[in-house]
mmCIF file of C-alpha atoms in Angstrom:
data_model
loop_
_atom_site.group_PDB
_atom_site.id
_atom_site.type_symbol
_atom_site.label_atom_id
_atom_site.label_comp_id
_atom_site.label_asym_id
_atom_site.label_seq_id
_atom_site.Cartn_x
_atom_site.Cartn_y
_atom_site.Cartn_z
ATOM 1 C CA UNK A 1 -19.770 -39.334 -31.679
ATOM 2 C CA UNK A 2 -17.338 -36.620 -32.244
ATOM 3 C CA UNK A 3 -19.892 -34.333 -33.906
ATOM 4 C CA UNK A 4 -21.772 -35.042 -30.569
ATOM 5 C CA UNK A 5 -18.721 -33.387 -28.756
ATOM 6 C CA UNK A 6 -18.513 -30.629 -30.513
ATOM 7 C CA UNK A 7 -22.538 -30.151 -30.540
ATOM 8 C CA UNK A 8 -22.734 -30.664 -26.911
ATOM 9 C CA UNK A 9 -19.573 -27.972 -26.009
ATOM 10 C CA UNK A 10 -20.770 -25.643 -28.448
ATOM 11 C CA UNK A 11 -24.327 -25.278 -26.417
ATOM 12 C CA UNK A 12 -22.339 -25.526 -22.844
ATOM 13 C CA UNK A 13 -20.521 -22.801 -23.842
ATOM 14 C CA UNK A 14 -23.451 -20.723 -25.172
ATOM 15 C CA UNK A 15 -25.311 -21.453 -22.207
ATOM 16 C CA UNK A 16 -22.128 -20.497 -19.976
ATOM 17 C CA UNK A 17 -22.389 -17.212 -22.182
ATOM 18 C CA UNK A 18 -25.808 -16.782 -21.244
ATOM 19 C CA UNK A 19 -25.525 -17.418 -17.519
ATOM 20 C CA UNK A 20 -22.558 -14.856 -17.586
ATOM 21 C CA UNK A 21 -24.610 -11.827 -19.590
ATOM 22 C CA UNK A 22 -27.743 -12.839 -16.862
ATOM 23 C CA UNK A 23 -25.163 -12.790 -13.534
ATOM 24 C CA UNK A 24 -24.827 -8.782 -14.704
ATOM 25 C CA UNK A 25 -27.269 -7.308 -12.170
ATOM 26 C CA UNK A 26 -25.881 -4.119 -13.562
ATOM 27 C CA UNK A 27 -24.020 -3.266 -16.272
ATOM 28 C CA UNK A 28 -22.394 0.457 -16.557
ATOM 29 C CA UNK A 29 -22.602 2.782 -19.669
ATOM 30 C CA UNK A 30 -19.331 4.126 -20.229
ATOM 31 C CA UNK A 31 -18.290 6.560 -22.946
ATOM 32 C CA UNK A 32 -14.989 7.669 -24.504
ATOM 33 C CA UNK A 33 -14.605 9.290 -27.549
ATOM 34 C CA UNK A 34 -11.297 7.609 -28.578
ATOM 35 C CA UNK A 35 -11.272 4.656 -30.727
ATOM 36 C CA UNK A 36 -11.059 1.062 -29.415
ATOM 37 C CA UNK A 37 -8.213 -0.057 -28.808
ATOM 38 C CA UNK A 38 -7.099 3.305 -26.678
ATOM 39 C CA UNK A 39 -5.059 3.284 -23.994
ATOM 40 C CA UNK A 40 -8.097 5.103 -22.015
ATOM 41 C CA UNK A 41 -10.325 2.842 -23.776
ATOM 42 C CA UNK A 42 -8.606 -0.125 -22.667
ATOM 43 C CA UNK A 43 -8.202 1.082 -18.746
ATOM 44 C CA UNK A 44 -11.908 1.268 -18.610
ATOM 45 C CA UNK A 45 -12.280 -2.179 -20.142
ATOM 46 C CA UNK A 46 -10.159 -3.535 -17.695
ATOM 47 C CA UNK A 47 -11.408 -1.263 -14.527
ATOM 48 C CA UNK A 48 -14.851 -3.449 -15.758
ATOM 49 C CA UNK A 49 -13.368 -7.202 -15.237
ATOM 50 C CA UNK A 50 -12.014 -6.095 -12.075
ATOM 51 C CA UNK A 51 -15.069 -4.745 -10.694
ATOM 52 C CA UNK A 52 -17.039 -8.369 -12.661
ATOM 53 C CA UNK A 53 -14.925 -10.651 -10.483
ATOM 54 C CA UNK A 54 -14.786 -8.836 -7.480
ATOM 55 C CA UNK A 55 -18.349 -8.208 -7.498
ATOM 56 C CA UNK A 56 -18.628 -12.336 -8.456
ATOM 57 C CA UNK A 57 -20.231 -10.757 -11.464
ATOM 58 C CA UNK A 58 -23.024 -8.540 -10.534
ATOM 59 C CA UNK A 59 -21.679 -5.444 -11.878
ATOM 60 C CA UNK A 60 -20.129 -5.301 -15.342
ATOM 61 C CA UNK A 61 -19.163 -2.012 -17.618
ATOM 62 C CA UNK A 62 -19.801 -1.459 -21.208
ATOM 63 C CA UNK A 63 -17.567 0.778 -22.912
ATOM 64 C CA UNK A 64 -18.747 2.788 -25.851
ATOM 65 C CA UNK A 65 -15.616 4.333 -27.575
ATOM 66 C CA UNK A 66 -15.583 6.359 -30.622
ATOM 67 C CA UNK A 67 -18.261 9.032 -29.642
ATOM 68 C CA UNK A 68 -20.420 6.350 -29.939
ATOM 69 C CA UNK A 69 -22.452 8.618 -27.397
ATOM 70 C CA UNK A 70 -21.644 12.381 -27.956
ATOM 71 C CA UNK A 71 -18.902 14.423 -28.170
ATOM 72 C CA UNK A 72 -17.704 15.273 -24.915
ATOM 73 C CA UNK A 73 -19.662 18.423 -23.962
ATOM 74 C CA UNK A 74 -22.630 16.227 -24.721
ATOM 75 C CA UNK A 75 -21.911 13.149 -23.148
ATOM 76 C CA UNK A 76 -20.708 15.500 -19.897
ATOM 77 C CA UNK A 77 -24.324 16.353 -19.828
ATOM 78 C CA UNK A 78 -25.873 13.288 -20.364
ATOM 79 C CA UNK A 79 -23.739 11.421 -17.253
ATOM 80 C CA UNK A 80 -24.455 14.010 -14.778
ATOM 81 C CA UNK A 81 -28.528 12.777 -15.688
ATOM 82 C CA UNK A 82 -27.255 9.266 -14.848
ATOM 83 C CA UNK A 83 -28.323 8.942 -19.026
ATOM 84 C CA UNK A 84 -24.322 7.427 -18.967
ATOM 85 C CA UNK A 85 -23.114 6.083 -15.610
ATOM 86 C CA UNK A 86 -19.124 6.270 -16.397
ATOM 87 C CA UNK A 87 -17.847 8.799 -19.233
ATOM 88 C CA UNK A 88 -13.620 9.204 -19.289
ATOM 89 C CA UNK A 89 -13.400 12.703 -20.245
ATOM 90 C CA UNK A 90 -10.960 15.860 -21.493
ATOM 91 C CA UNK A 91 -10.100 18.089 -18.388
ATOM 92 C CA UNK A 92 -10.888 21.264 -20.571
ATOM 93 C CA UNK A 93 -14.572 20.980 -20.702
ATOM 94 C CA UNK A 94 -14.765 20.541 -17.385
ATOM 95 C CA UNK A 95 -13.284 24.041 -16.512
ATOM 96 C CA UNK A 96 -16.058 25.910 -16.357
ATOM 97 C CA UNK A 97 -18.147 23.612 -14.514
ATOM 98 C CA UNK A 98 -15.095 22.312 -11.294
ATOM 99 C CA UNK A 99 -13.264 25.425 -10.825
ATOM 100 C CA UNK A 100 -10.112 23.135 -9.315
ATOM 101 C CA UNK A 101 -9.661 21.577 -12.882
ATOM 102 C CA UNK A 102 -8.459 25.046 -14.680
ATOM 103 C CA UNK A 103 -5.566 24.006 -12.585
ATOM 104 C CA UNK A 104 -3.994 21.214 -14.046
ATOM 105 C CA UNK A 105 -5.612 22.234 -17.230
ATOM 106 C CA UNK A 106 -3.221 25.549 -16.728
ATOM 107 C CA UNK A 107 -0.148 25.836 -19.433
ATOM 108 C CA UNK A 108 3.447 24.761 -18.272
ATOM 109 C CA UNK A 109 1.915 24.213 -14.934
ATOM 110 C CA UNK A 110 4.013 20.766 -14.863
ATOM 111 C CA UNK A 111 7.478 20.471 -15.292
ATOM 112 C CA UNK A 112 6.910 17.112 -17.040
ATOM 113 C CA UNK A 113 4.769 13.667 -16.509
ATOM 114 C CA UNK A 114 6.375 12.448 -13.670
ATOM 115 C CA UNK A 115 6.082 15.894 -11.940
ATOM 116 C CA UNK A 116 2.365 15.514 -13.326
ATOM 117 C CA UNK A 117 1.709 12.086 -11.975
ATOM 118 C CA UNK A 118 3.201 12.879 -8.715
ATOM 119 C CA UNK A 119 0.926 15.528 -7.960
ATOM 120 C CA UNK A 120 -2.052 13.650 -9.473
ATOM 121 C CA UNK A 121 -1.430 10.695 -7.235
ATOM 122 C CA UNK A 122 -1.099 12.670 -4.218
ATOM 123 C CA UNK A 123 -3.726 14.242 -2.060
ATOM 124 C CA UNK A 124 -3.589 17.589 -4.743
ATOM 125 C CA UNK A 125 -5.066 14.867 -6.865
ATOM 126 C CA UNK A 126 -7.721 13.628 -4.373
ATOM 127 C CA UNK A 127 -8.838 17.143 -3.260
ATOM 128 C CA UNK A 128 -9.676 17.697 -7.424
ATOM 129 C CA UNK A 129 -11.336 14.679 -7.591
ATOM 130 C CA UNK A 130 -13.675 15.600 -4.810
ATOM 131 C CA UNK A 131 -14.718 18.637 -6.357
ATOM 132 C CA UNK A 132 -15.944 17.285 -8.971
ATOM 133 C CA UNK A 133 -18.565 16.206 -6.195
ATOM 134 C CA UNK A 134 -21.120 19.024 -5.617
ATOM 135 C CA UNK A 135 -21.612 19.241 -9.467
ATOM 136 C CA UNK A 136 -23.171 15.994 -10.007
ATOM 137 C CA UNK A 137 -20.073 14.051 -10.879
ATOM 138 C CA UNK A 138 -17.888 11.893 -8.660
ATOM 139 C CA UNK A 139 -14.245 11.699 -9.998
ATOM 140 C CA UNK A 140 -13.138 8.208 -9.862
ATOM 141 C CA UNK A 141 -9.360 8.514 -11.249
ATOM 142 C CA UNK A 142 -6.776 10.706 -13.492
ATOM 143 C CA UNK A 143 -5.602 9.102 -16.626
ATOM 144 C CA UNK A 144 -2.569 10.223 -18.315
ATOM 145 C CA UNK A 145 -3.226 12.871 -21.346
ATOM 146 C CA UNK A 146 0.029 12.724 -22.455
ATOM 147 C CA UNK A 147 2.115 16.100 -23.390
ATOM 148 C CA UNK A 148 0.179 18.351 -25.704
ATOM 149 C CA UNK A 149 2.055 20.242 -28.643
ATOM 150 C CA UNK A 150 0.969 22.261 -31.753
ATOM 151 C CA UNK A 151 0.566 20.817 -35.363
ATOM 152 C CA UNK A 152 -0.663 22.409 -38.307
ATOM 153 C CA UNK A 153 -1.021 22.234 -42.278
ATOM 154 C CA UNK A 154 1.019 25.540 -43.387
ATOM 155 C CA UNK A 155 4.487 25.825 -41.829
ATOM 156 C CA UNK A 156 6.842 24.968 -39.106
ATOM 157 C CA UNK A 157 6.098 26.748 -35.546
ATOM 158 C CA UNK A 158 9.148 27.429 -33.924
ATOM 159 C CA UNK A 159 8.619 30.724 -32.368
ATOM 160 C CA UNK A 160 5.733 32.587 -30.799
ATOM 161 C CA UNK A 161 6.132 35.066 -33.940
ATOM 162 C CA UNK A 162 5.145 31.848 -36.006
ATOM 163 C CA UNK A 163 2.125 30.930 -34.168
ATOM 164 C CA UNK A 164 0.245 34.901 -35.170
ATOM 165 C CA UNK A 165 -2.769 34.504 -37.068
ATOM 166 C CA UNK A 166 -3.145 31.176 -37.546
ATOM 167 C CA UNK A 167 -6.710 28.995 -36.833
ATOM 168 C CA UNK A 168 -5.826 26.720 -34.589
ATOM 169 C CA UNK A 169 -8.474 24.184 -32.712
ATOM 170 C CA UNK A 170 -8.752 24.469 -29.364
ATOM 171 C CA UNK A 171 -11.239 22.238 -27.092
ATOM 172 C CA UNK A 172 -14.319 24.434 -25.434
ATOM 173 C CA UNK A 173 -12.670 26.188 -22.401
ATOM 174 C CA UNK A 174 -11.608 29.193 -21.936
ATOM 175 C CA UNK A 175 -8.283 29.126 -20.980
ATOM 176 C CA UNK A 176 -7.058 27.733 -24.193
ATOM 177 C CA UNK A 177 -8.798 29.908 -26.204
ATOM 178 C CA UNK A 178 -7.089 32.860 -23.947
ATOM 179 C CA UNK A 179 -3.784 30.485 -24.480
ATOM 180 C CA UNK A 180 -3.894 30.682 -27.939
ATOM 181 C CA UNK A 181 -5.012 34.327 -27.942
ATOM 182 C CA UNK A 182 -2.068 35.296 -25.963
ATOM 183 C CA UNK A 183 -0.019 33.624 -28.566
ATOM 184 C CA UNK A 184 -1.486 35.703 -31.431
ATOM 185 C CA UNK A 185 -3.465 33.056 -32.591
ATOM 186 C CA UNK A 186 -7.450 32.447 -33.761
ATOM 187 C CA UNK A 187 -8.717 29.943 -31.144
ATOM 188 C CA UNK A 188 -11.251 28.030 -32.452
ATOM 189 C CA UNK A 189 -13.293 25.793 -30.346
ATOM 190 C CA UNK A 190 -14.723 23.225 -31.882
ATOM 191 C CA UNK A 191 -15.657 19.349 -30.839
ATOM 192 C CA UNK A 192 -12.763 16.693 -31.480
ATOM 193 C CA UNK A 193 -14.540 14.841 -34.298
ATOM 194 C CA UNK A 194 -14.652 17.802 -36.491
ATOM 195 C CA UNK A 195 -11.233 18.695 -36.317
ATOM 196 C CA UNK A 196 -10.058 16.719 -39.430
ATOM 197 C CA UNK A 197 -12.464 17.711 -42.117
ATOM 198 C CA UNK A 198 -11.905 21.318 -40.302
ATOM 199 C CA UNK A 199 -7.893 21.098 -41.368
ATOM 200 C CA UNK A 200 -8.395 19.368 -44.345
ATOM 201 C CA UNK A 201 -11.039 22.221 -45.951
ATOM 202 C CA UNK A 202 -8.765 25.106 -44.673
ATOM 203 C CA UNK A 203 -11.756 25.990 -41.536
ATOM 204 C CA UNK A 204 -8.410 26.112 -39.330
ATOM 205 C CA UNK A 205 -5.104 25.663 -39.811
ATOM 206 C CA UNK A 206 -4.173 23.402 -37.313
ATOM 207 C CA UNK A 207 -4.874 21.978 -33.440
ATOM 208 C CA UNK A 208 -2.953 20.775 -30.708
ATOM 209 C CA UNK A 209 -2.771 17.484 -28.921
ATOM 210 C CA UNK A 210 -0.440 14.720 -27.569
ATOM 211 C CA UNK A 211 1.017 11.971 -30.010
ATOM 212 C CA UNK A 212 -1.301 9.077 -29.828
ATOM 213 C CA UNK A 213 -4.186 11.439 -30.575
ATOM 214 C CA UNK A 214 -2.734 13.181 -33.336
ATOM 215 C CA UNK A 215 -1.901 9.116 -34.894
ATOM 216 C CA UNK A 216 -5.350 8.069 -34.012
ATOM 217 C CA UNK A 217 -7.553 10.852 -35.289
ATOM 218 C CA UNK A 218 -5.633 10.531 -38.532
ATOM 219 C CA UNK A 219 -4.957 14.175 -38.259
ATOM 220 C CA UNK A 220 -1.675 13.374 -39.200
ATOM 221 C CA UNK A 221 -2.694 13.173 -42.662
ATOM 222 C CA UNK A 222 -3.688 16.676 -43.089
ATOM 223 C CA UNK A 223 -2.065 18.398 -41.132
ATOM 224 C CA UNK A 224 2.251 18.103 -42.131
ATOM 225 C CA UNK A 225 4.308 19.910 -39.471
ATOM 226 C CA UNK A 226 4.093 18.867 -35.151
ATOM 227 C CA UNK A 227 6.106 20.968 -32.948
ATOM 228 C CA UNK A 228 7.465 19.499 -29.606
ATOM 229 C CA UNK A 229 6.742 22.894 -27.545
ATOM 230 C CA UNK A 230 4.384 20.678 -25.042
ATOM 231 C CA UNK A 231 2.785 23.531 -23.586
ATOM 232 C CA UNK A 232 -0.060 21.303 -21.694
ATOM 233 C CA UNK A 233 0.732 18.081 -19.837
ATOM 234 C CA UNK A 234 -3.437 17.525 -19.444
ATOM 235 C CA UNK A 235 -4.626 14.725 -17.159
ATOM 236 C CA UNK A 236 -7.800 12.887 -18.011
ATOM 237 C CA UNK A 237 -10.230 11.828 -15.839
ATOM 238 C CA UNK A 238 -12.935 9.163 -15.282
ATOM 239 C CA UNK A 239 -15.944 10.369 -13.752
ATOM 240 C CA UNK A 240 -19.199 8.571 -12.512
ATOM 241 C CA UNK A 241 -22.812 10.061 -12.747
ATOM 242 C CA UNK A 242 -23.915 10.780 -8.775
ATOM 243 C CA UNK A 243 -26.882 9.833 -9.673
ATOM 244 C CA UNK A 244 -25.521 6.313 -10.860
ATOM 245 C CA UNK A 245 -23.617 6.431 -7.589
ATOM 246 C CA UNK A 246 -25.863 6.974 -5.111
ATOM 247 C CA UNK A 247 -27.754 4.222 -6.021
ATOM 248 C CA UNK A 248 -24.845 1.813 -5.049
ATOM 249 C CA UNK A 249 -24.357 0.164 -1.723
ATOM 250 C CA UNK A 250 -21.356 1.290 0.343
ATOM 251 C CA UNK A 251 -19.806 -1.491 -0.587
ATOM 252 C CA UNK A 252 -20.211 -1.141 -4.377
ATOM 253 C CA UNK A 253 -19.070 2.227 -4.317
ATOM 254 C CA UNK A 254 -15.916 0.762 -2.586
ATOM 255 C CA UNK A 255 -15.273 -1.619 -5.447
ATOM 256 C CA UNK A 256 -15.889 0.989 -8.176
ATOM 257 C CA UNK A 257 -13.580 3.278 -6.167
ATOM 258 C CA UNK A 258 -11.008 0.509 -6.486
ATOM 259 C CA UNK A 259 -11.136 -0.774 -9.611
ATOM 260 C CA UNK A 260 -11.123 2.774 -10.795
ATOM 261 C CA UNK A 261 -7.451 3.568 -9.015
ATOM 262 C CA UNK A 262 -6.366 -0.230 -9.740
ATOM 263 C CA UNK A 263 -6.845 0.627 -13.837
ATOM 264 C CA UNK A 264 -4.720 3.743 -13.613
ATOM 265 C CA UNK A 265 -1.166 1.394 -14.055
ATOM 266 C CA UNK A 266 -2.515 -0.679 -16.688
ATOM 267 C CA UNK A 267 -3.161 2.709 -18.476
ATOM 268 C CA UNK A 268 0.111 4.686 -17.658
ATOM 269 C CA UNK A 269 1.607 1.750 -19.990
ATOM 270 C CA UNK A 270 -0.637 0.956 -22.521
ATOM 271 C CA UNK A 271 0.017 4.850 -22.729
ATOM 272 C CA UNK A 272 3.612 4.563 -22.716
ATOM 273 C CA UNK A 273 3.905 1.898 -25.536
ATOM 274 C CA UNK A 274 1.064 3.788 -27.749
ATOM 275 C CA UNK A 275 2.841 6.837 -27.544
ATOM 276 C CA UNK A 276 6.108 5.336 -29.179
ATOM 277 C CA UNK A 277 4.061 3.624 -31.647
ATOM 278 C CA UNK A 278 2.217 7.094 -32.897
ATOM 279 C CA UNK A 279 5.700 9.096 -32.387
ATOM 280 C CA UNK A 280 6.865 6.167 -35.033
ATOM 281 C CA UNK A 281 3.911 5.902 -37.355
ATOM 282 C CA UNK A 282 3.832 9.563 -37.484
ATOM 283 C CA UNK A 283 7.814 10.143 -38.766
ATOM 284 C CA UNK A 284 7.507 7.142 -41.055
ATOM 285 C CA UNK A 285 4.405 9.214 -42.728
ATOM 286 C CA UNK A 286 6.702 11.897 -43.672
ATOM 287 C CA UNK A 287 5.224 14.466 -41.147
ATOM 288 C CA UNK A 288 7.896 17.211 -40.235
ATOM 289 C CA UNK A 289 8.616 17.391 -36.561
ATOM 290 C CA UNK A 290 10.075 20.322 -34.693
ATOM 291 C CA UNK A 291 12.074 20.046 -31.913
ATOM 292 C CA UNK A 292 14.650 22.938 -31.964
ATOM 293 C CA UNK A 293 11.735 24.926 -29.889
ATOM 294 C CA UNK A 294 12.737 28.174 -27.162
ATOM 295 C CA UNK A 295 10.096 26.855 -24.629
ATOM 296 C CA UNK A 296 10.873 30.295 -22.618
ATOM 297 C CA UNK A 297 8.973 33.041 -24.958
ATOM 298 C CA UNK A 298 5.762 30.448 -25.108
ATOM 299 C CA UNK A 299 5.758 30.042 -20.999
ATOM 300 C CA UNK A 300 6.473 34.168 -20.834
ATOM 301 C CA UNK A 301 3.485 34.791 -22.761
ATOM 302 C CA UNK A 302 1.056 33.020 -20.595
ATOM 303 C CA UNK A 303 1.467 35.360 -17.674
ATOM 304 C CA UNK A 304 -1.930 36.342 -18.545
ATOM 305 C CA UNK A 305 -3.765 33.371 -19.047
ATOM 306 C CA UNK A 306 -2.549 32.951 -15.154
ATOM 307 C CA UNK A 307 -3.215 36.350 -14.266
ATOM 308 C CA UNK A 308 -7.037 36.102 -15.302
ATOM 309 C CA UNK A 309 -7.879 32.324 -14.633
ATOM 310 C CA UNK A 310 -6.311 31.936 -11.230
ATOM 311 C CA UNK A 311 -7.646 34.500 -9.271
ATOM 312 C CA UNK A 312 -9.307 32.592 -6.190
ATOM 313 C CA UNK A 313 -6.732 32.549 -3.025
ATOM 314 C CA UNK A 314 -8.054 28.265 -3.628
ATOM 315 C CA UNK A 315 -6.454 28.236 -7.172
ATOM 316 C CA UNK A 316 -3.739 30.495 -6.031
ATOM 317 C CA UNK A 317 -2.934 27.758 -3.250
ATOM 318 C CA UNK A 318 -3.274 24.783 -5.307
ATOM 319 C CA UNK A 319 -0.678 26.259 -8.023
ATOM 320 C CA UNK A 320 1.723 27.167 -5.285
ATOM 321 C CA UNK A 321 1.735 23.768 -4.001
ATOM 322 C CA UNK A 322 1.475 22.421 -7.517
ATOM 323 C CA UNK A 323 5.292 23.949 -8.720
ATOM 324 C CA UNK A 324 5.876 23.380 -5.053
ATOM 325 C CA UNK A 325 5.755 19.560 -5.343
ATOM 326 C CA UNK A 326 8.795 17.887 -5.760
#
């Protein structure tokens, strides 16, 4: 009788698993290139059972992480095809394509992240979100990027002087390679997934990027010495194909509007609790971290990354109003 039970729940509940995979009348291909178990990973993951129960289940998301589609430049491509419907991406690739993103993708251009989310959350935010528009992309919501700071495999960096010469990783846009070349350093673009091997065989010397990132990539391993100088406080954002878009009623787009913005919380602390746990991992591996850092001769230098990127009286506005922002 009891083996009965158990015979009879097991096929309700496969047939209750069945019924739910069928109710999807259609299911969203997102991308990420971070593992599972991301902070950005997870926000999408969630922004998808919102959007199953308050669609009663017609619309679900499927998240690939890892690069399980692309790098970045690729999978940028592939959404704006409608080949991926959802793809959480970088800022930096995106700065050649939505002028309005070399703006927040600009060093020092925040004083910190609340300064950063403030703006983001405001109607600054908005406008860069609908310029993403016009280029075959519609920009859902900004996740956090955390602070971005140098780390490399040969010494300590704790002055511009120390930063001269060395091969450091940049991602593919031009105003970090002109970052790093105002520093005295060799940009090198190259996608995210090659950085390790990259460090390990001596191809650069060393990258940049936020805490969890650095954990999570394992770069930590290679690469001994992280300086705090958080020159970029990056925002990432979520963007949907048009073409994936337009094929939504009003009222779809309305709940994948929502559920988009109603992720962004859930994110901001997943964030904040991953970021402790890779500043932690990170010390207890023995990496060297450098804190006693001059900020002032790094921001002085990038007078001319400002000088040639923000020349349009729109991204001379939107940085005034930017520091402006209280």
């Amino acid at each position: 009788m009891n083996l009965m039970k158990t015979l009879t729940g097991m096929l309700l509940a496969t047939a209750a698993m069945a019924m739910t995979a069928t109710a999807c009348e259609l299911t969203l291909k997102s991308s990420d290139t971070h593992p599972d178990g991301y902070p950005t990973v997870e926000a999408v993951k969630h922004m998808g059972k919102l959007l199953e129960e308050r669609t009663n289940g017609r619309i679900c998301v499927e998240v690939f992480h890892s690069a399980q589609l692309g790098q970045e430049k690729d999978t940028i491509e592939q959404t704006k095809f409608g080949v991926i419907d959802l793809n959480r991406v970088s800022m930096g690739p995106f700065n050649n394509l939505v002028e309005e993103t070399k703006v927040v993708s600009l060093p020092f251009v925040f004083k910190g992240v609340d300064h950063m989310h403030k703006v983001m959350d405001g109607p600054i935010g908005e406008e860069i979100l609908t310029a993403f528009e016009p280029h075959g992309y519609v920009g859902l919501a900004f996740y956090d990027g955390g602070s971005r700071s140098f780390y490399n495999k040969v010494k300590p960096i704790k002055t511009v002087e120390d930063m001269k010469g060395m091969k450091v990783r940049v991602m593919q846009s031009d105003i970090f390679v002109d970052m790093m070349t105002a520093l005295g350093a060799n940009a090198t673009p190259m996608p995210y997934g090659e950085v390790y091997s990259a460090i390990q065989t001596g191809v650069i010397d060393g990258a940049e990027n936020n805490w969890p990132s650095f954990e999570s990539s394992g770069h930590y391993e290679v690469a001994g010495y992280y300086t705090l100088n958080e020159h970029l406080i990056v925002p990432e954002v979520l963007v949907m194909s048009k073409a994936s878009w337009d094929k939504l009623s009003a009222e779809d787009q309305a709940a994948v509007r929502q559920a988009a913005k109603d992720s962004v919380p859930v994110m901001r602390d997943l964030w904040t609790a991953r970021e402790k746990a890779s500043e932690e991992k990170v010390r207890a591996a023995g990496v060297e971290i450098i804190t006693d850092v001059d900020k002032a001769p790094f921001m002085a230098a990038m007078d001319s990354v400002y000088e040639k990127h923000v020349t349009s009286d729109k991204l001379k506005d939107l940085v005034a109003r930017i520091k402006a922002t209280d």
